[in-house]
Amino acid sequence: MKLGVCYYPEHWPTSRWRTDAEQMKKIGIEYVRVGEFSWSTIEPTPEQMNWQWLDESLDILHEYGLKVILGTPTATPPKWLVDRNPGMLAKDEQGRERGFGSRRHYTFASLEYREECRRIVTIMAQRYGQHPAVVSWQTDNEFGCHDTILSYADADLTAFRLWLKDKYGTIEALNQAWGNVFWSMEYRSFDEIELPNLTVTEANPSHRLDFQRCSSDQVVAYNKLQVDILREHSAGRDLVHNYMGFFTAFDHHKVGEDLDVASWDTYPLGFLDQEAIYTQAEKQTYLRVGHPDFGAFHHDLYRGCGKGRLWIMEQQPGPVNWAPHNPTPADGAVRLWTWEAFSHGAEMVSYFRWRQAPFAQEQMHAGLLRPDAEEAEAAKEASKVASEVEQLSQALGMDADELVSLPSAGKVALMFDYDACWSLDIQPQSRAYRYLFWCYRSYQALRELGLSVDIIPATASLDTYDMLVLPAQAHISADLNRRLDAYQGVLLAGPRTGSKTETYQIPENLAPGPLAERLPLQVERVDALPEHTQPAVSGRWGVGVLKHWHEQIKTDLPCLLKDHGGNPVLVGEGRHYYLGSCLDNSVLKASFAQLAGLAGLETYYLPEGLRIRERGELIFVMNYASHSIDFVPDGAELVIGSRRLEAANIAIWKKC
Amino acid sequence: MKLGVCYYPEHWPTSRWRTDAEQMKKIGIEYVRVGEFSWSTIEPTPEQMNWQWLDESLDILHEYGLKVILGTPTATPPKWLVDRNPGMLAKDEQGRERGFGSRRHYTFASLEYREECRRIVTIMAQRYGQHPAVVSWQTDNEFGCHDTILSYADADLTAFRLWLKDKYGTIEALNQAWGNVFWSMEYRSFDEIELPNLTVTEANPSHRLDFQRCSSDQVVAYNKLQVDILREHSAGRDLVHNYMGFFTAFDHHKVGEDLDVASWDTYPLGFLDQEAIYTQAEKQTYLRVGHPDFGAFHHDLYRGCGKGRLWIMEQQPGPVNWAPHNPTPADGAVRLWTWEAFSHGAEMVSYFRWRQAPFAQEQMHAGLLRPDAEEAEAAKEASKVASEVEQLSQALGMDADELVSLPSAGKVALMFDYDACWSLDIQPQSRAYRYLFWCYRSYQALRELGLSVDIIPATASLDTYDMLVLPAQAHISADLNRRLDAYQGVLLAGPRTGSKTETYQIPENLAPGPLAERLPLQVERVDALPEHTQPAVSGRWGVGVLKHWHEQIKTDLPCLLKDHGGNPVLVGEGRHYYLGSCLDNSVLKASFAQLAGLAGLETYYLPEGLRIRERGELIFVMNYASHSIDFVPDGAELVIGSRRLEAANIAIWKKC
Amino acid sequence: MKLGVCYYPEHWPTSRWRTDAEQMKKIGIEYVRVGEFSWSTIEPTPEQMNWQWLDESLDILHEYGLKVILGTPTATPPKWLVDRNPGMLAKDEQGRERGFGSRRHYTFASLEYREECRRIVTIMAQRYGQHPAVVSWQTDNEFGCHDTILSYADADLTAFRLWLKDKYGTIEALNQAWGNVFWSMEYRSFDEIELPNLTVTEANPSHRLDFQRCSSDQVVAYNKLQVDILREHSAGRDLVHNYMGFFTAFDHHKVGEDLDVASWDTYPLGFLDQEAIYTQAEKQTYLRVGHPDFGAFHHDLYRGCGKGRLWIMEQQPGPVNWAPHNPTPADGAVRLWTWEAFSHGAEMVSYFRWRQAPFAQEQMHAGLLRPDAEEAEAAKEASKVASEVEQLSQALGMDADELVSLPSAGKVALMFDYDACWSLDIQPQSRAYRYLFWCYRSYQALRELGLSVDIIPATASLDTYDMLVLPAQAHISADLNRRLDAYQGVLLAGPRTGSKTETYQIPENLAPGPLAERLPLQVERVDALPEHTQPAVSGRWGVGVLKHWHEQIKTDLPCLLKDHGGNPVLVGEGRHYYLGSCLDNSVLKASFAQLAGLAGLETYYLPEGLRIRERGELIFVMNYASHSIDFVPDGAELVIGSRRLEAANIAIWKKC
């Protein structure tokens, strides 16, 4: 439970650097991220390198006992480098080159750009790999930001053809796998294959899915190239990348396998404002604190990408500049978000950014300091958190590193699979359906029952969980099928699970494919509904409505929920259950409560806007409502906070 | 009244073909469409042709007594062919090439692609033109699908310049006709003319209209090329093309002139969901049966394009995959749609498709069989229709071919003119106005009065109709004017009739142009209104509101409806009437009832969701409501169905 | 107070010209605009010029005593000229060339096109510079119409690099000014700089702002080129350009400095329909008269661009063709609009156009005559205005030229600054914020208090105003700061004033920058809100809500309005006030009333839809409501109109 901050010494006069470091320490900052956009300062021309500013910055930070996360500068190659490597630029789906003038102006598949990355990262790793201040490296910055995963340039086509050849071996195998006989889409060789953009109508979904997978693999390879260099020259340092919210265009689990920690950049207000998942009512209610599950969902998701280790690399400290509307956070919100992260196992929360820049694109993005170097509101809240961590540490009789190691795993697992996400969103059948949204709403329902959840990849071990939810696991691999077979907890599989083969075909036995081995049923037909058509469901497990996706199921299994026509919606018995429709919050929550009961887990219905999370013997409670709530139980031993939770406030107590 | 199905033997193992044929027969299928997307199977490489699969398929179908409609495969040219003829690709309005990877990747104007079509169609016609199974040929597939009529490639520019030279002779004539003196748009030669895209603001409407006409003529020529070959090698077979719903980008009447039958592809749920013409209320009410006039309107329209002969080439059998939302049909809906088609004179209704494909773009599109070869719901409904046709046949003492020949013409004609559609939509004045929508709503009002309607081209003979509606006949040609002059029935001309010359100018005497010869009035000014401004109208003929388009009319004719300011809205006397505004359903229906009365036609106000259609002495009644309705009159002699009509059910009785 | 008309003799047979002139005179027309789209008539081929039609037209108009405003034809270069100078075409933000086929197909920065303009304008000025009919020249037509200010072609890039070099001298200065160290956007030379389009995410706002300024300067240079030629060959004639409504893409004040009169094209109904500033309720209420402040705002704005001289070059005379919906004006509306213009100092109101063209793009655009040469409604209203001007002239004992010279300046000034507009809209923080809209709503509130307002540039002298409003003066230049320092009236500065430096950075002392010298406060943080979040404000000066933009202000100044949390919203004392939030109409009006009181100005709350304007001793009152209003005070000496104002009617009286 450490604090950090993102710092750009190259933006400020040298004379300011010591003052900054001193002030960071005073607030309670321990980690400082540096360098990730500084390529043009490091290498202003092809003939000249300038390390002095960075040497000096690191030395000063070290002098003040601050630990540095050093960023490779590859998200912002300078203009001269782009001019020297014009083939490195991405093209958008419309075929337009995406030029210099902002950031992320490259495609991951460009081999010439990868060479430039290899060059700069090697030099940097050699220079600072053993610097005493440097405890960690961040590769690049926010892979995929500004829609940069899918690119349609020549480099991407070359990479795609190679990737396909590698996967399928022969063109006949590919034609078969994609079903190219349909619409005469058959190819004679891999060299005939094009990228799936600018087709007359939609391209083959297998084609699209493979292109998404290939594009994701380019990110993995691009990251791995940097990782290998950093491991060589800076062994023992934590390697990390900073992921983003509501972003699924590459497989974060695969990228995460090569790194030591997962981190992400959390902007609760910006995402509330811009994301289609939230209703207007939610946008109004949570205007100044963000949605209660936004942080938690991503903390649990990315902890799963980080093999259990999680940092927050950028925490919103005030109004940002990039959402359609940019309100100020409520008083206390920055502290609330910080504690929410800690409650989910974050080892470190780093604010973005130290001091608001008075220039360029993000001049309206708040920092801990204002542009005039005065402290902004967030500095006070960060300071308060720092002293509360100290207080917690004393109360538990643990030192800071022990606090970091408090257990964070949950007893319930929700499977999140990037490949499933791509598959199902390529053909949603109802525009209202989105894999990510359905997973989020499932997570929310579990969390509103007070359950502490792990969000796990399809490759994860399942043994430690009492309850397992597969919201929509499109393809059940043989390996997953084996683990499911061995799984002893309570399993719920949601709509669309097992509905596709690996190459995006319908399984021969129809959905749920291999899952039918333990859930004897067949999905005969799908009713994909508009937003406002919400048929009623009811049954022993609850009452409510279904939405977007509704399967017609043939089965002899016991029926726990039915639709208005008496057709099965949720079926199962013993340890295995299948849900054929997306449900609204009330009946979904009721059903999860039943399942949790079968799994021997205690649940309770939390008041609106309130959330809890367990870590070992500690219970964290967070109030996102705009009114105060009495929640802490009478016998609880409070460590932080008071019994009555004000708006945007938190408390921590020990389990009795 | 025959049933058919669309079948893709190339998608399935050879071993399955006999089983399929046998099962088709069992259900009552008589026609099988084959081949239209199979070019890459026929010609997998430029060096090799593969006819064996098709030889064998046709033989098996023939063996089982099935009749084949053979499709030319030109909607899906293979990749190698595209690479050999890169100039065949279309460009969209933004100038982007529309590449390989789905279907319809060609522009009609490409002479090099026409040569490829000539080649493949000739070989195919020579091979199968006399095959005993082949009773019909379908040219290509769904001309214009995926917005493929207007293309902006080099081939299109070349064709356009030739077309203009052919039409105008001299550039001076074109400049005059288009009014190019306006904004200095004058040309010195046909070689200076560009396509009307990517201009700074909208291009000259005459320019746009001629480009639309030229593009439509390219379709006509493209189709004619295939027709000529097929006539030569396969004389006596019915030539047909399958049109689409709500699609007006080429002149179907002109294409139809070269064919023997018109067919179309009817997807009542997909179109309800995606089309802007339907209100949200309609989309909810008719979610699972489609709008009550969707099928009927197109049946009557395309029967008019087919010189009285109509087939349904593709009938929706279950959920489809391509609309924004894809719900399941109500129980009985597939049967309802089939009978609706028969009631409008369809000789054959063919379901799309036989068996749901488990791969590629349409894997979520239902068939009569599921992907696992089990019968889907639609198979049962088709089977029921087959037996009912038998029952009808016996009740009437007619054989199957006599049933097909039952009269289908109506006593009321509604004129639908593609040229008028293009003209008026180029400059709608109010974004709320669309020619097609106004025609559809006019048709709906007539049909809600129980009238059986023919939708006719501007070139049709008018003599057989007691009542004639010109919803918005922009240009009245000299020939049409002569026929109108001779017409003895009751005529209603709607707003915008006669408002343009052939080259898109305002007539010298203003609207309604030549119509003023028999309707002495002048349109002085137009009030083009936003969606929600709906001034009241009232008068001897009804009460309601007007919408979108409101003409200020100067006339001494008697006034049957007036606006709130007392200005004339519907005027006329004797046999000639003019309506200057678009009206809402209630007053439009009331006015049509008055006109029908004057024409000696009986009308009645049908209950909501119920529709009827006459064929000879038979009356068909279709219930699109979601509740049962008592409608069949006491004296009626029921042939099919019962007196009380359940939801999505039909009945047929003989007129007393 | 003269009337004029736009006339296109090249559209009509020669035989008609005398009749037209005669009829113009009869109606009371005195000015005729001619020639601005006639290049292809003048120069049908590169080898041939044709002046005869224009010689003859001018002679006939002169013969009838009509005064000609002659337009240079450069908005519509002919096709051959474009083919000869392909580099003259603009490119849109997506990089697509904007071709021939409508109008304005050039980029202002093209030097080759400027040479063609120099050539044609010189020949024309030499020929007609001394023609007795010609009293004025219009340069080109509607600069920027159809989004033609920003262009991304090669010519634009060349111009931009030169412009930047000229402004910054060294690339280091530019890098510093733009803050290019952020995201490694630094350049090594001006030749590396690209245009700010097609970047991966948004370009640097300083980059964007300078590109907008450069593009605006291209318009200034383009206009100046024509002005210099016309001054040389036609000295003493009024030079004018016709601006547009709600259009801010170039600096009209700078263009206006080189001209003698400002004119604009006013289409009250078209703009009501198409502009996002108006609510649905306003669109319905004012459907047939336009918004009550639409004309007034632009009259006052452009009079400020014309050094006090204002013409209306195009006045809507009936339905137009280019808005999403094009309703007919209310009876009397054309006269109402004409008198509104006169009340704001317009010397001349010219209707667009004389006779409705029956061809090409604008065939549905009304004129004073219909296409069949009959008088349309507007002709009668124009005629009535002409006789009323005569009546007014007699009542005041002034001749026509004296009437024109009646004082038109107001006592309240509202500063409108194009540079501020570009700055603030580049980063609005809340999508709901737009500089122009906030200025308009501020103007509206002042006007609803009966105040007569001047809209002034940032360079204007402030001395004559009792009250000065800076709605959002982003950058306070040193020069403006000096004038503000010397200003003795009551000053209100609105939100975002002083928030930026000249190069788009945040001032070192934060907003309001230099204004803090006389308004000691600091903007600590900004709350940028969604449309529907409207926190309450209240205080000594009023009660209401704030919207879109809400600053957190630190100050010891007295607080006149506070938000719901007690934070200051409107502060100040003595002569200086600062408003930190956008306010709704009610509390904004109440606050302006307080300020006006302090400034010694009388205000009153006008009934909804009613507006007044003073010119010297005359008071004009205009009724935009759809019902009659009793407003004229008992003692008033009526000159035009009656005491009870009918809908869409006006009155003029002398102050008692």
JSON list of C-alpha atoms in Angstrom, two decimals, chain A residues 10-55:
[
{"chain": "A", "resi": 10, "resn": "GLU", "atom": "CA", "xyz": [11.72, 17.39, -18.90]},
{"chain": "A", "resi": 11, "resn": "HIS", "atom": "CA", "xyz": [8.69, 19.70, -18.72]},
{"chain": "A", "resi": 12, "resn": "TRP", "atom": "CA", "xyz": [10.12, 21.90, -15.97]},
{"chain": "A", "resi": 13, "resn": "PRO", "atom": "CA", "xyz": [13.25, 23.87, -15.27]},
{"chain": "A", "resi": 14, "resn": "THR", "atom": "CA", "xyz": [16.11, 21.96, -13.66]},
{"chain": "A", "resi": 15, "resn": "SER", "atom": "CA", "xyz": [15.92, 24.35, -10.76]},
{"chain": "A", "resi": 16, "resn": "ARG", "atom": "CA", "xyz": [12.56, 22.97, -9.80]},
{"chain": "A", "resi": 17, "resn": "TRP", "atom": "CA", "xyz": [13.54, 19.29, -9.51]},
{"chain": "A", "resi": 18, "resn": "ARG", "atom": "CA", "xyz": [14.72, 19.26, -5.93]},
{"chain": "A", "resi": 19, "resn": "THR", "atom": "CA", "xyz": [11.72, 21.16, -4.71]},
{"chain": "A", "resi": 20, "resn": "ASP", "atom": "CA", "xyz": [9.50, 18.64, -6.45]},
{"chain": "A", "resi": 21, "resn": "ALA", "atom": "CA", "xyz": [11.26, 15.67, -4.89]},
{"chain": "A", "resi": 22, "resn": "GLU", "atom": "CA", "xyz": [11.08, 17.23, -1.47]},
{"chain": "A", "resi": 23, "resn": "GLN", "atom": "CA", "xyz": [7.39, 17.96, -1.81]},
{"chain": "A", "resi": 24, "resn": "MET", "atom": "CA", "xyz": [6.70, 14.41, -3.01]},
{"chain": "A", "resi": 25, "resn": "LYS", "atom": "CA", "xyz": [8.31, 13.00, 0.09]},
{"chain": "A", "resi": 26, "resn": "LYS", "atom": "CA", "xyz": [6.31, 15.34, 2.27]},
{"chain": "A", "resi": 27, "resn": "ILE", "atom": "CA", "xyz": [3.04, 14.12, 0.79]},
{"chain": "A", "resi": 28, "resn": "GLY", "atom": "CA", "xyz": [4.05, 10.50, 1.30]},
{"chain": "A", "resi": 29, "resn": "ILE", "atom": "CA", "xyz": [4.97, 9.51, -2.25]},
{"chain": "A", "resi": 30, "resn": "GLU", "atom": "CA", "xyz": [7.40, 6.62, -2.58]},
{"chain": "A", "resi": 31, "resn": "TYR", "atom": "CA", "xyz": [7.33, 5.72, -6.31]},
{"chain": "A", "resi": 32, "resn": "VAL", "atom": "CA", "xyz": [7.91, 8.03, -9.26]},
{"chain": "A", "resi": 33, "resn": "ARG", "atom": "CA", "xyz": [7.26, 7.10, -12.88]},
{"chain": "A", "resi": 34, "resn": "VAL", "atom": "CA", "xyz": [9.56, 8.92, -15.28]},
{"chain": "A", "resi": 35, "resn": "GLY", "atom": "CA", "xyz": [10.51, 9.07, -18.93]},
{"chain": "A", "resi": 36, "resn": "GLU", "atom": "CA", "xyz": [7.80, 7.41, -20.98]},
{"chain": "A", "resi": 37, "resn": "PHE", "atom": "CA", "xyz": [7.17, 10.29, -23.42]},
{"chain": "A", "resi": 38, "resn": "SER", "atom": "CA", "xyz": [10.68, 11.71, -23.54]},
{"chain": "A", "resi": 39, "resn": "TRP", "atom": "CA", "xyz": [12.22, 10.33, -26.71]},
{"chain": "A", "resi": 40, "resn": "SER", "atom": "CA", "xyz": [12.67, 13.72, -28.38]},
{"chain": "A", "resi": 41, "resn": "THR", "atom": "CA", "xyz": [14.43, 15.00, -25.27]},
{"chain": "A", "resi": 42, "resn": "ILE", "atom": "CA", "xyz": [16.67, 11.96, -25.14]},
{"chain": "A", "resi": 43, "resn": "GLU", "atom": "CA", "xyz": [17.39, 11.96, -28.85]},
{"chain": "A", "resi": 44, "resn": "PRO", "atom": "CA", "xyz": [16.60, 15.40, -30.27]},
{"chain": "A", "resi": 45, "resn": "THR", "atom": "CA", "xyz": [18.25, 14.54, -33.61]},
{"chain": "A", "resi": 46, "resn": "PRO", "atom": "CA", "xyz": [19.54, 11.32, -35.15]},
{"chain": "A", "resi": 47, "resn": "GLU", "atom": "CA", "xyz": [23.07, 12.48, -34.48]},
{"chain": "A", "resi": 48, "resn": "GLN", "atom": "CA", "xyz": [22.75, 13.40, -30.85]},
{"chain": "A", "resi": 49, "resn": "MET", "atom": "CA", "xyz": [21.75, 11.87, -27.53]},
{"chain": "A", "resi": 50, "resn": "ASN", "atom": "CA", "xyz": [20.98, 13.84, -24.44]},
{"chain": "A", "resi": 51, "resn": "TRP", "atom": "CA", "xyz": [21.03, 11.89, -21.18]},
{"chain": "A", "resi": 52, "resn": "GLN", "atom": "CA", "xyz": [22.04, 14.60, -18.84]},
{"chain": "A", "resi": 53, "resn": "TRP", "atom": "CA", "xyz": [18.56, 15.63, -17.80]},
{"chain": "A", "resi": 54, "resn": "LEU", "atom": "CA", "xyz": [17.64, 12.05, -16.99]},
{"chain": "A", "resi": 55, "resn": "ASP", "atom": "CA", "xyz": [20.89, 11.27, -15.19]}
]
